[in-house]
PDB file of C-alpha atoms and ligand atoms in Angstrom:
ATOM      1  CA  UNK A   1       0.000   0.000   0.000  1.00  0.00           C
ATOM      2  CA  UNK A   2       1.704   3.144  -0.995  1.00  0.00           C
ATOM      3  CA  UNK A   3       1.355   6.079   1.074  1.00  0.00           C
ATOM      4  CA  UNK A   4      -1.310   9.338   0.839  1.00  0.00           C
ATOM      5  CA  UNK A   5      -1.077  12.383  -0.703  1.00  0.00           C
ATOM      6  CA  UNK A   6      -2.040  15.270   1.825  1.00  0.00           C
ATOM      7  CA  UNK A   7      -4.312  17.920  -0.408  1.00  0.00           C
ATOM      8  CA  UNK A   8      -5.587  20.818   1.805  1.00  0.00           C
ATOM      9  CA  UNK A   9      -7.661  24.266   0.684  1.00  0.00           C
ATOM     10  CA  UNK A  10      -9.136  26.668   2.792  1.00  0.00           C
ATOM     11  CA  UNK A  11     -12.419  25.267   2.126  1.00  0.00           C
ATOM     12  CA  UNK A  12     -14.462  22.826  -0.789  1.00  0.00           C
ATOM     13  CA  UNK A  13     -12.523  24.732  -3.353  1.00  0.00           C
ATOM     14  CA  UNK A  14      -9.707  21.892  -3.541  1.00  0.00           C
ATOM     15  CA  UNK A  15     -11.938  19.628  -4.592  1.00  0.00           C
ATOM     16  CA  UNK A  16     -11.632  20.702  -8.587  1.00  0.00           C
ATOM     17  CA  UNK A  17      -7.905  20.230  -7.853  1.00  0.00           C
ATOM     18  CA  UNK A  18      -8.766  16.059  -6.546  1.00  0.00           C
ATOM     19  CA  UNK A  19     -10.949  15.529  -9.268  1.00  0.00           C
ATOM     20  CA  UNK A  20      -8.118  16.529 -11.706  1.00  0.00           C
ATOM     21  CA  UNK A  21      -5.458  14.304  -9.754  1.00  0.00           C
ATOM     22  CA  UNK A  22      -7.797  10.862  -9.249  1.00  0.00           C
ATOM     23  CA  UNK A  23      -8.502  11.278 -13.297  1.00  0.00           C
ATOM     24  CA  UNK A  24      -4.063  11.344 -13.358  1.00  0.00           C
ATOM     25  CA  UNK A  25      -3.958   8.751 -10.298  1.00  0.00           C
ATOM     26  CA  UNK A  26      -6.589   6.609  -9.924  1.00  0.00           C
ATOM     27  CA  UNK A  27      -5.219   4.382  -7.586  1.00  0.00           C
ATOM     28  CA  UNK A  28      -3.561   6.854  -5.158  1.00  0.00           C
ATOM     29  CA  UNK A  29      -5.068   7.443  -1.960  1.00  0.00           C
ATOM     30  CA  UNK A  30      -5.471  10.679  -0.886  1.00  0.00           C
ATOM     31  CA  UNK A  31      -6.548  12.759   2.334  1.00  0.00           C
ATOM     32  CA  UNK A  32      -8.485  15.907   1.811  1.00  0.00           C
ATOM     33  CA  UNK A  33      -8.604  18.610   4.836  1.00  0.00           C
ATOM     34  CA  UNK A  34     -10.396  21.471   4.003  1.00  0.00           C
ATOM     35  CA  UNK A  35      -9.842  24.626   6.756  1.00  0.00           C
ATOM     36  CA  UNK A  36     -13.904  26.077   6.230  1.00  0.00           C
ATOM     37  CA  UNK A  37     -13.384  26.798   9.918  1.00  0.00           C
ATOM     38  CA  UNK A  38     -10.768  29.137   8.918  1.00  0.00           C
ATOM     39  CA  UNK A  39     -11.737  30.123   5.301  1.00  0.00           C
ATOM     40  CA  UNK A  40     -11.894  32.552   3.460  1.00  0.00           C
ATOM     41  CA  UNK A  41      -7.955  32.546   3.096  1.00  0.00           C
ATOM     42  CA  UNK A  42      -8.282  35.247   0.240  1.00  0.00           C
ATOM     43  CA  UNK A  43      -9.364  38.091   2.213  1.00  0.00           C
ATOM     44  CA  UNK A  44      -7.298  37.484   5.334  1.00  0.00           C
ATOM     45  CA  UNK A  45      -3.351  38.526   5.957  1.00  0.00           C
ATOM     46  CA  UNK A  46      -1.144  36.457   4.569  1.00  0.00           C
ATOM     47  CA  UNK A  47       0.606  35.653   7.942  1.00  0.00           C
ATOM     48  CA  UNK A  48      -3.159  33.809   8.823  1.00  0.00           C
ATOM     49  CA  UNK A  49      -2.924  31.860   5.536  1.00  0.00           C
ATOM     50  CA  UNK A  50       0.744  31.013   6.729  1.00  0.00           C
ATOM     51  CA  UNK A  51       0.729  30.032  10.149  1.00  0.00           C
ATOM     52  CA  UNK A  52      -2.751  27.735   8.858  1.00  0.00           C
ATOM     53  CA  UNK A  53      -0.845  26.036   5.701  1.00  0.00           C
ATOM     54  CA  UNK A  54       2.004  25.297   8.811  1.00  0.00           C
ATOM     55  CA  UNK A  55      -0.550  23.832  10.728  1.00  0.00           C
ATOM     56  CA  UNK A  56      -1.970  21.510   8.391  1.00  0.00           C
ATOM     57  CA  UNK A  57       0.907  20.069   6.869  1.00  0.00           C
ATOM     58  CA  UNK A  58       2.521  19.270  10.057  1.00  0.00           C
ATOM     59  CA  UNK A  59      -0.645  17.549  10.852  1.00  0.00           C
ATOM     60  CA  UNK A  60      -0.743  15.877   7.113  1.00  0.00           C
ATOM     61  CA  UNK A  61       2.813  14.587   7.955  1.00  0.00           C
ATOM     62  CA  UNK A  62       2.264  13.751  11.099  1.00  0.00           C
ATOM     63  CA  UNK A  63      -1.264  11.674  11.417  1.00  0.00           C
ATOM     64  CA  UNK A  64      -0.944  10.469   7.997  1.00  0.00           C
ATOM     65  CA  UNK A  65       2.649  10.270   6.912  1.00  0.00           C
ATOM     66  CA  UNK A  66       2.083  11.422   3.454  1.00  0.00           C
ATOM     67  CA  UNK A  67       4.125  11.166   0.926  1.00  0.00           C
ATOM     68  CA  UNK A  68       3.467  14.653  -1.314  1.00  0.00           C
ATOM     69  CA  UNK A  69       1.672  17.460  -0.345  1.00  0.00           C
ATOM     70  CA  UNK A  70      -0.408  19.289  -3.270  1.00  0.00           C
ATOM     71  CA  UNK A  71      -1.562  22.572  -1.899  1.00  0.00           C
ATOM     72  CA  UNK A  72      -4.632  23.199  -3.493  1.00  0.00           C
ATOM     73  CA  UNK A  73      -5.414  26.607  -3.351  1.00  0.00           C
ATOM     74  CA  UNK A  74      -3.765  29.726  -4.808  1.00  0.00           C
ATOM     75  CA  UNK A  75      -3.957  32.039  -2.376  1.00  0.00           C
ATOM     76  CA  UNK A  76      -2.043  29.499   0.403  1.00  0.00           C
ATOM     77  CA  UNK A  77       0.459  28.505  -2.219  1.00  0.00           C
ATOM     78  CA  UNK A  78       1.355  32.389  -3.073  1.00  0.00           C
ATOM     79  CA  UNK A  79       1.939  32.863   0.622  1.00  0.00           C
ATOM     80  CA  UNK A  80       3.355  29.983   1.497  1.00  0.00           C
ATOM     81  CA  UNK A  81       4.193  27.318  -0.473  1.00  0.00           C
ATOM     82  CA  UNK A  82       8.075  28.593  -0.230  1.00  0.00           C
ATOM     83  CA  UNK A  83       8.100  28.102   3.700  1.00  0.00           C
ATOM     84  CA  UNK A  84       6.281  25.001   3.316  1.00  0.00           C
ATOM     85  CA  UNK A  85       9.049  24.058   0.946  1.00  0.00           C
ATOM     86  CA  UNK A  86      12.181  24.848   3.052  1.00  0.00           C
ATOM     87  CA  UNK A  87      10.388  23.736   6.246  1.00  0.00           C
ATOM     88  CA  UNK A  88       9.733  19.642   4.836  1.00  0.00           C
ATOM     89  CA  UNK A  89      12.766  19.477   2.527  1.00  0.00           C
ATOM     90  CA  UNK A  90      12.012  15.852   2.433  1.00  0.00           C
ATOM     91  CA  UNK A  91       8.781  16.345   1.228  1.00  0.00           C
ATOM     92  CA  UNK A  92       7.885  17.024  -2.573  1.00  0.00           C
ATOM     93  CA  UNK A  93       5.158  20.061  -2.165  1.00  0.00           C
ATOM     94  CA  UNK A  94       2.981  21.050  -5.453  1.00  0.00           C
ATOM     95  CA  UNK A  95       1.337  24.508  -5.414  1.00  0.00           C
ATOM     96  CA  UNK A  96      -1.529  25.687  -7.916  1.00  0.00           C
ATOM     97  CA  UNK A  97      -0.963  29.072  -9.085  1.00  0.00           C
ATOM     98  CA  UNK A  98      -3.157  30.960 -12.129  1.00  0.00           C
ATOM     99  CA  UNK A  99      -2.471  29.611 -15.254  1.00  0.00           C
ATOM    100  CA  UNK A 100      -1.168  32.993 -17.000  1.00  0.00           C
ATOM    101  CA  UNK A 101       0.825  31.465 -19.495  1.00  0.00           C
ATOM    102  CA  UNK A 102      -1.324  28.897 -20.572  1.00  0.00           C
ATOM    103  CA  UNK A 103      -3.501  30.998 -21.082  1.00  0.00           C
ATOM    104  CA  UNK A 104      -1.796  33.591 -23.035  1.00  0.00           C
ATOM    105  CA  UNK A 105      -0.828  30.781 -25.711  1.00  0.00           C
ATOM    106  CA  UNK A 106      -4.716  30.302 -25.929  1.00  0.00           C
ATOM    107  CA  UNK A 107      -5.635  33.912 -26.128  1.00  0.00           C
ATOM    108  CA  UNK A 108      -6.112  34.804 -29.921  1.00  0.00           C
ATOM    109  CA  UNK A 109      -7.002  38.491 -28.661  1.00  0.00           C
ATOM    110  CA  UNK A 110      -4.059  38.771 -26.500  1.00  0.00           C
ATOM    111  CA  UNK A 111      -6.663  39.857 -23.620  1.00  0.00           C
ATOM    112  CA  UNK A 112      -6.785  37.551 -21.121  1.00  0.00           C
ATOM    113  CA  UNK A 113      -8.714  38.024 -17.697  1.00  0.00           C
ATOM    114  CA  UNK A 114      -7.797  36.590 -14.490  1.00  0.00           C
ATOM    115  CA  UNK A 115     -10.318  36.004 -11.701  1.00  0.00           C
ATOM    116  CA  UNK A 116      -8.674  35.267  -8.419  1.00  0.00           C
ATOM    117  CA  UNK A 117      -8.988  36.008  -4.694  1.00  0.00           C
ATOM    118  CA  UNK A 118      -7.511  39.682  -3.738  1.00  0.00           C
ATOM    119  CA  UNK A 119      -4.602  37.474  -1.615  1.00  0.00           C
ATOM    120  CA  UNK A 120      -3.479  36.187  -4.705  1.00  0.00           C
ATOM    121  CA  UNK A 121      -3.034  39.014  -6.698  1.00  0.00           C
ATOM    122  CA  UNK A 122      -1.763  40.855  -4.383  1.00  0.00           C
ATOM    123  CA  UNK A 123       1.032  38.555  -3.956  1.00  0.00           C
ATOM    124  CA  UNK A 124       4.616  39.459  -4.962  1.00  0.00           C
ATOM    125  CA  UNK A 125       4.408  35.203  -6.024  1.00  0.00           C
ATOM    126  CA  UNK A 126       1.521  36.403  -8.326  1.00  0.00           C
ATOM    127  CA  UNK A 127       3.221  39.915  -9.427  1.00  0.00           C
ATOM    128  CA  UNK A 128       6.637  38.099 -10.247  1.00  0.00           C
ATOM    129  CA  UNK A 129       4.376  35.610 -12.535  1.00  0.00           C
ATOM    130  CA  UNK A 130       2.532  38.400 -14.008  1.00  0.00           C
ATOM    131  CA  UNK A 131       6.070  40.514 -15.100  1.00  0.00           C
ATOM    132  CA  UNK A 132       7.047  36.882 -16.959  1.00  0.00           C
ATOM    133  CA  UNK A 133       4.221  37.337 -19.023  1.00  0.00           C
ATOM    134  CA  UNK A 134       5.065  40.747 -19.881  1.00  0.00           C
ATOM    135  CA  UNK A 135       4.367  41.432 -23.437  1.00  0.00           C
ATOM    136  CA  UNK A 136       2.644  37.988 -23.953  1.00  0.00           C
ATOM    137  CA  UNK A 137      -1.119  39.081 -23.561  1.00  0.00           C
ATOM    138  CA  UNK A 138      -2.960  41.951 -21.841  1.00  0.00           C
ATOM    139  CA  UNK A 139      -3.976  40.586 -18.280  1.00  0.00           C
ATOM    140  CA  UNK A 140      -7.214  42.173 -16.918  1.00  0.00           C
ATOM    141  CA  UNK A 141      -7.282  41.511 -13.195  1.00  0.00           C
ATOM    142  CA  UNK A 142     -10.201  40.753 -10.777  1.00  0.00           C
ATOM    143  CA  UNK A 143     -10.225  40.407  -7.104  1.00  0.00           C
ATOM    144  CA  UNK A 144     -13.217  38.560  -6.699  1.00  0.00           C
ATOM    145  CA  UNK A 145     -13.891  39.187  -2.885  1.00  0.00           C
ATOM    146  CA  UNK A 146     -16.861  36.966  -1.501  1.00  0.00           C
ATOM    147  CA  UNK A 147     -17.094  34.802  -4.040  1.00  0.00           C
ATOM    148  CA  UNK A 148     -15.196  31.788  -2.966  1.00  0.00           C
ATOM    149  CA  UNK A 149     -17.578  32.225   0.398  1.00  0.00           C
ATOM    150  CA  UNK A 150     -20.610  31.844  -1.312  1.00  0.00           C
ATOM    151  CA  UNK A 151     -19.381  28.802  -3.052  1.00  0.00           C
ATOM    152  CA  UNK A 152     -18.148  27.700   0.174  1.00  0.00           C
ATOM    153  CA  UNK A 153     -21.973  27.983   1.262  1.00  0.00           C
ATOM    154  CA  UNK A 154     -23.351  27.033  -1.885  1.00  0.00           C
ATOM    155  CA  UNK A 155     -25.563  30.235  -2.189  1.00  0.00           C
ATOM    156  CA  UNK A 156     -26.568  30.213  -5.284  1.00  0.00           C
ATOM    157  CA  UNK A 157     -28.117  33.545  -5.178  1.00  0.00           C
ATOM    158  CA  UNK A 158     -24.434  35.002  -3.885  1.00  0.00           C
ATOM    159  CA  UNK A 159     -22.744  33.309  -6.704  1.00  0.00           C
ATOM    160  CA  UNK A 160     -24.960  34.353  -9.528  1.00  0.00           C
ATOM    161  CA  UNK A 161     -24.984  37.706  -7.806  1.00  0.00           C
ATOM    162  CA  UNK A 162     -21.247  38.130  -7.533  1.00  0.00           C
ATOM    163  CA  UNK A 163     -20.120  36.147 -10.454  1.00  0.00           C
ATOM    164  CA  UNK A 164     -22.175  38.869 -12.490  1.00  0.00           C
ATOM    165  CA  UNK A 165     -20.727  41.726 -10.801  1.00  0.00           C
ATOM    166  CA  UNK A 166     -16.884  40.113 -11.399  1.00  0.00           C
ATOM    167  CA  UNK A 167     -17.376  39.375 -15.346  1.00  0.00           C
ATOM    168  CA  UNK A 168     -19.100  42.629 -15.853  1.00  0.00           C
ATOM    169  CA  UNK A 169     -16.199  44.206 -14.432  1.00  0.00           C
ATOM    170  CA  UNK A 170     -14.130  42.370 -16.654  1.00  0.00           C
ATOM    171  CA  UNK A 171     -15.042  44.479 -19.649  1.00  0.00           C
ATOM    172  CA  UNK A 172     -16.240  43.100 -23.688  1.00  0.00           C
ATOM    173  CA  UNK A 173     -15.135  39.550 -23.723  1.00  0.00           C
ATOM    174  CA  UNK A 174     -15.778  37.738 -27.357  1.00  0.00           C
ATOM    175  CA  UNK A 175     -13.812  36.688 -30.018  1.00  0.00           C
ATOM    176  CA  UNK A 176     -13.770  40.173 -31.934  1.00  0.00           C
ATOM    177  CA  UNK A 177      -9.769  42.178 -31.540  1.00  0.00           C
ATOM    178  CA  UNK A 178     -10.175  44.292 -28.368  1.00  0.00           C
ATOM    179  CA  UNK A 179     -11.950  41.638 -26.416  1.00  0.00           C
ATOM    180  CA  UNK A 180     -11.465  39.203 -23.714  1.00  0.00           C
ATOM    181  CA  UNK A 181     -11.419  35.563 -25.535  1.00  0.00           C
ATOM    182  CA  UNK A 182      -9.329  33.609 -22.656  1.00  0.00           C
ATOM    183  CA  UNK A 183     -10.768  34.028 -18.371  1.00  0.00           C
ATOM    184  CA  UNK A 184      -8.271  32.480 -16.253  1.00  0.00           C
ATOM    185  CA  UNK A 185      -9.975  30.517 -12.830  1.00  0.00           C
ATOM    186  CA  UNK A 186      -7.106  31.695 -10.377  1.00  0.00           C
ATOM    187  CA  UNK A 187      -8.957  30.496  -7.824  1.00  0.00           C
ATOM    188  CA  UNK A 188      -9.401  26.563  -7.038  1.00  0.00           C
ATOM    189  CA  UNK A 189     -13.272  27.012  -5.528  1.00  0.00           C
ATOM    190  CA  UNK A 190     -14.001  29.013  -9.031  1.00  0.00           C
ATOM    191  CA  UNK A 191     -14.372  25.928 -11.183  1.00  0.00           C
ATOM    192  CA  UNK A 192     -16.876  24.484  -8.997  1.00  0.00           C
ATOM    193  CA  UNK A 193     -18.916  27.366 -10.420  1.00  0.00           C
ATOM    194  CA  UNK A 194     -17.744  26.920 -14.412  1.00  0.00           C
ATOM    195  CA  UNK A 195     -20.823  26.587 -15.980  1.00  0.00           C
ATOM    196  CA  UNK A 196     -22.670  29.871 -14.271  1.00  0.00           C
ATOM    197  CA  UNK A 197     -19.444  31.858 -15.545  1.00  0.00           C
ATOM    198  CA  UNK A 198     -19.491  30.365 -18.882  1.00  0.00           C
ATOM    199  CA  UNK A 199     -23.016  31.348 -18.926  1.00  0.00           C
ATOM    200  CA  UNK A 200     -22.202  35.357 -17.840  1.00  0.00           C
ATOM    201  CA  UNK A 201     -19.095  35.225 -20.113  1.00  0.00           C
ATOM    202  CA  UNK A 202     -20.377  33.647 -22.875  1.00  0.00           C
ATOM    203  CA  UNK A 203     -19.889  30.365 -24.826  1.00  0.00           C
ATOM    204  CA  UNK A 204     -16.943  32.227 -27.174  1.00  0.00           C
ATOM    205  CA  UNK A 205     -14.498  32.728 -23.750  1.00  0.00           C
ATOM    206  CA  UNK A 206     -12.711  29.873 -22.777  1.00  0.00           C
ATOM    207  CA  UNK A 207     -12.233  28.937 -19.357  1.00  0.00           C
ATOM    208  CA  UNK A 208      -8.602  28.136 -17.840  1.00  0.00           C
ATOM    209  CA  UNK A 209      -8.464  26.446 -14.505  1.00  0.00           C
ATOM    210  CA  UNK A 210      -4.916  24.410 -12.915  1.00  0.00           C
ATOM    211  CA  UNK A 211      -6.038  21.611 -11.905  1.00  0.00           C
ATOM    212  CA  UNK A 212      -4.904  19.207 -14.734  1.00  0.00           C
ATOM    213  CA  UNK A 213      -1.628  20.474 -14.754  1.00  0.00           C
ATOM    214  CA  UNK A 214      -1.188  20.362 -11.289  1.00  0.00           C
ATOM    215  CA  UNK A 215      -2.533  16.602 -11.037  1.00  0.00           C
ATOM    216  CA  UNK A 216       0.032  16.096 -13.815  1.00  0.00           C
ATOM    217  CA  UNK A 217       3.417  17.512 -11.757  1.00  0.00           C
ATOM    218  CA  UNK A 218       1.986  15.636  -8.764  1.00  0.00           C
ATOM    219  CA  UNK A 219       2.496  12.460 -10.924  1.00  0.00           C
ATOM    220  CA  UNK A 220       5.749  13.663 -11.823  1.00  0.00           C
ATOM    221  CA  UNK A 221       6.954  14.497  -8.096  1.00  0.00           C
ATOM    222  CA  UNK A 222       5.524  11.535  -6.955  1.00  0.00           C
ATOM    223  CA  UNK A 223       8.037   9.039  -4.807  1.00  0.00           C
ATOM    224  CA  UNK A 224       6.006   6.290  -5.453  1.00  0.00           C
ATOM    225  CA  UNK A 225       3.077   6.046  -7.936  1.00  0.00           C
ATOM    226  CA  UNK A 226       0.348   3.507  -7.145  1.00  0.00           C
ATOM    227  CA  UNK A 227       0.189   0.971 -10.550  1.00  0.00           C
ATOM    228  CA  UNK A 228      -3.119  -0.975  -9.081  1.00  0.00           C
ATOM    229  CA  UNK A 229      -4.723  -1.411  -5.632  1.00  0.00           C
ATOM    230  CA  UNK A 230      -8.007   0.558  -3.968  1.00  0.00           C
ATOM    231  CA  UNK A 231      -7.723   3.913  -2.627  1.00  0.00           C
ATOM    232  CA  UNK A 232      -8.631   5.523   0.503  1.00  0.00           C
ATOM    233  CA  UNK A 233      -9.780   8.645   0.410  1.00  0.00           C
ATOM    234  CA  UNK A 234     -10.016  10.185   3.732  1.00  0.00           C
ATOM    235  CA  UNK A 235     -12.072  13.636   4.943  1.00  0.00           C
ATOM    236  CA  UNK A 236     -11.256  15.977   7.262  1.00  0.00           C
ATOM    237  CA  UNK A 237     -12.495  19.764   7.647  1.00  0.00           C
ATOM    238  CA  UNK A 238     -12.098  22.731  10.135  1.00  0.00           C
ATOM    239  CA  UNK A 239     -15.547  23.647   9.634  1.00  0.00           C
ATOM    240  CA  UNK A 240     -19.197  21.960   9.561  1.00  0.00           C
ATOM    241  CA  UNK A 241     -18.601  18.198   8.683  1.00  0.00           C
ATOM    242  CA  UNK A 242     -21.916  17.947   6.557  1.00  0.00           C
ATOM    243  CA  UNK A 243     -21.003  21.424   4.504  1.00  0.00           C
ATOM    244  CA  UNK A 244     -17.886  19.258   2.818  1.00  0.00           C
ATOM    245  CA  UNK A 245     -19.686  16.044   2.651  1.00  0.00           C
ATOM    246  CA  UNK A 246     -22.270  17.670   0.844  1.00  0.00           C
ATOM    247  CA  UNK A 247     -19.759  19.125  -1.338  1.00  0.00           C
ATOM    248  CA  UNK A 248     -18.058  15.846  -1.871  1.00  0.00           C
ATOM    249  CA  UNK A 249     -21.519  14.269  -3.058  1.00  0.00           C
ATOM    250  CA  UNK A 250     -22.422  17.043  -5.187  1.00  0.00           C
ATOM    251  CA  UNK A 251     -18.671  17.513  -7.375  1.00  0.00           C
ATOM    252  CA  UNK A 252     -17.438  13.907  -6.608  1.00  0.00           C
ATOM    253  CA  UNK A 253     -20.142  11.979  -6.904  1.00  0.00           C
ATOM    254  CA  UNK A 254     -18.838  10.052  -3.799  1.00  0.00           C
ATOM    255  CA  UNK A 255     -20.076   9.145   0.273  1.00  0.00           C
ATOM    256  CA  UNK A 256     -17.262  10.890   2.492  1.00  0.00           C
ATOM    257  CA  UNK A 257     -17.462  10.254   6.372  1.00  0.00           C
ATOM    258  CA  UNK A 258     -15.786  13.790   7.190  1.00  0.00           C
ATOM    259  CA  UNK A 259     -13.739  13.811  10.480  1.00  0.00           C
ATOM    260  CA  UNK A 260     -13.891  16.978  12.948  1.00  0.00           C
ATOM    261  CA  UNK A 261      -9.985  18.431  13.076  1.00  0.00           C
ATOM    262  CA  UNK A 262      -9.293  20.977  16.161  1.00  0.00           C
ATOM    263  CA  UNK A 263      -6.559  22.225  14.936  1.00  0.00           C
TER     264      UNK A 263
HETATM  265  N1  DGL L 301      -9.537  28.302  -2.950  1.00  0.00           N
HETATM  266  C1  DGL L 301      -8.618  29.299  -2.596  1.00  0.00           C
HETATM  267  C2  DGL L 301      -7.730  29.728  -3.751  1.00  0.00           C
HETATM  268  O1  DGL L 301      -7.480  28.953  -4.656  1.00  0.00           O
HETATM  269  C3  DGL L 301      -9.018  30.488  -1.778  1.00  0.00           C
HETATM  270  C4  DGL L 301     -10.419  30.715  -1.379  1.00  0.00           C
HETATM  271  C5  DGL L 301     -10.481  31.578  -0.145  1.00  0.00           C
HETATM  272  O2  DGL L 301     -10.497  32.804  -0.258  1.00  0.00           O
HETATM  273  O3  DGL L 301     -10.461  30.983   0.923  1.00  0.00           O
HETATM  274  O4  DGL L 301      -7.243  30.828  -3.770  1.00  0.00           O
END
């Protein structure tokens, strides 16, 4: 039996990351913590999304011994997926981060608009990947505050309300020169939400989101990659147990018995 992978976000938003790494490793067992009882990580200081990310993969390491750590959200991985780093050296640690580049290949405007948490673009992480793309595309930024706490909640009304507010913002997007063709999902709870944002944007924008290429380095990084066997997949949250089964159901399609962490 080959050891878990640890995958934590500050809430449900990690799970578009999972369901990207079980389609790339199917018979790797994994153990999800999601920190709703300390979420929203985007709109806090980065020294609370810190000292959490410490906390959990201490934990990660030491109840579960895993053997990778994919940090599944982008605001967590822009503050401190370099600490994490020098703190486990022995540990391989994948971070998610906007997929600018990407994204800029796929652009055939050159306009490209990136919806993330205000943490994440606020970053120097996310300003240092921003000047790389210099010159590749024009980057229209949106701090999207509140929106990864309605999905969190699953308020519909919040999300529709917010999501609206966010693309308007954006400005045109279409195929015509001038126009946003390419909207980067810098934010891991934002996929969860694709098809009400590809309904405000319309059906000529494509979507970006990371977590295929992240599932795909975690493969790569991986010390040992299960070949066959049945995974565990194990639950834990911060926050109200039923609010991340209910999650799990709904984007998974699976039955999670969520543990209580007090940490
Ligand atoms: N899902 C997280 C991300 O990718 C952050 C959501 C939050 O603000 O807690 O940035």
């Amino acid at each position: 039996m080959t050891r878990p992978v640890g995958v934590f976000d500050s809430g449900i938003g990690g799970l578009s990351v999972l369901q990207a790494l079980r389609a790339e490793l199917p018979h790797q067992s994994f153990v999800y913590v999601a920190d709703s009882g300390h979420a929203p990580y985007g709109e806090r200081e980065p020294g609370h999304v810190i000292e959490r990310s410490q906390a959990l993969t201490r934990h990660l390491i030491q109840a579960y011994d895993v053997q990778a750590l994919v940090v599944a959200c982008n605001t967590a991985t822009a503050a401190a997926i370099a600490l994490l780093r020098q703190q486990h050296p022995e540990l391989p640690v994948v971070g998610v981060e906007p997929a600018l580049k990407p994204a800029a290949q796929a652009s055939r405007t050159h306009r490209v608009g990136v919806l993330a948490t205000r943490g994440t673009l606020e970053s120097a992480k996310f300003q240092a990947l921003l000047a790389s793309q210099q010159g590749q595309a024009d980057f229209v930024l949106q701090a999207c505050d509140g929106l990864a706490d309605a999905i969190e909640h699953q308020d519909s009304e919040r999300i529709a309300a917010l999501g609206r507010r966010y693309v308007q913002a954006l400005g045109s997007c279409g195929q015509d020169e001038g126009k946003i063709d390419t909207v980067v999902l810098g934010c891991t709870h934002y996929p969860l939400v694709a098809d009400t944002l590809q309904a405000l944007l319309g059906p000529e924008v494509e979507l970006l989101a990371s977590g295929p290429p992240v599932a795909r380095q975690t493969r790569r990084v991986l010390p040992q990659v299960a070949g066959s066997g049945h995974p565990t997949l194990r639950w834990l949250t911060t926050g109200p147990a039923d609010q991340l089964q209910a999650a799990v159901q709904r984007w998974l399609q699976a039955q999670a018995h969520v543990g209580t962490l007090k940490i």
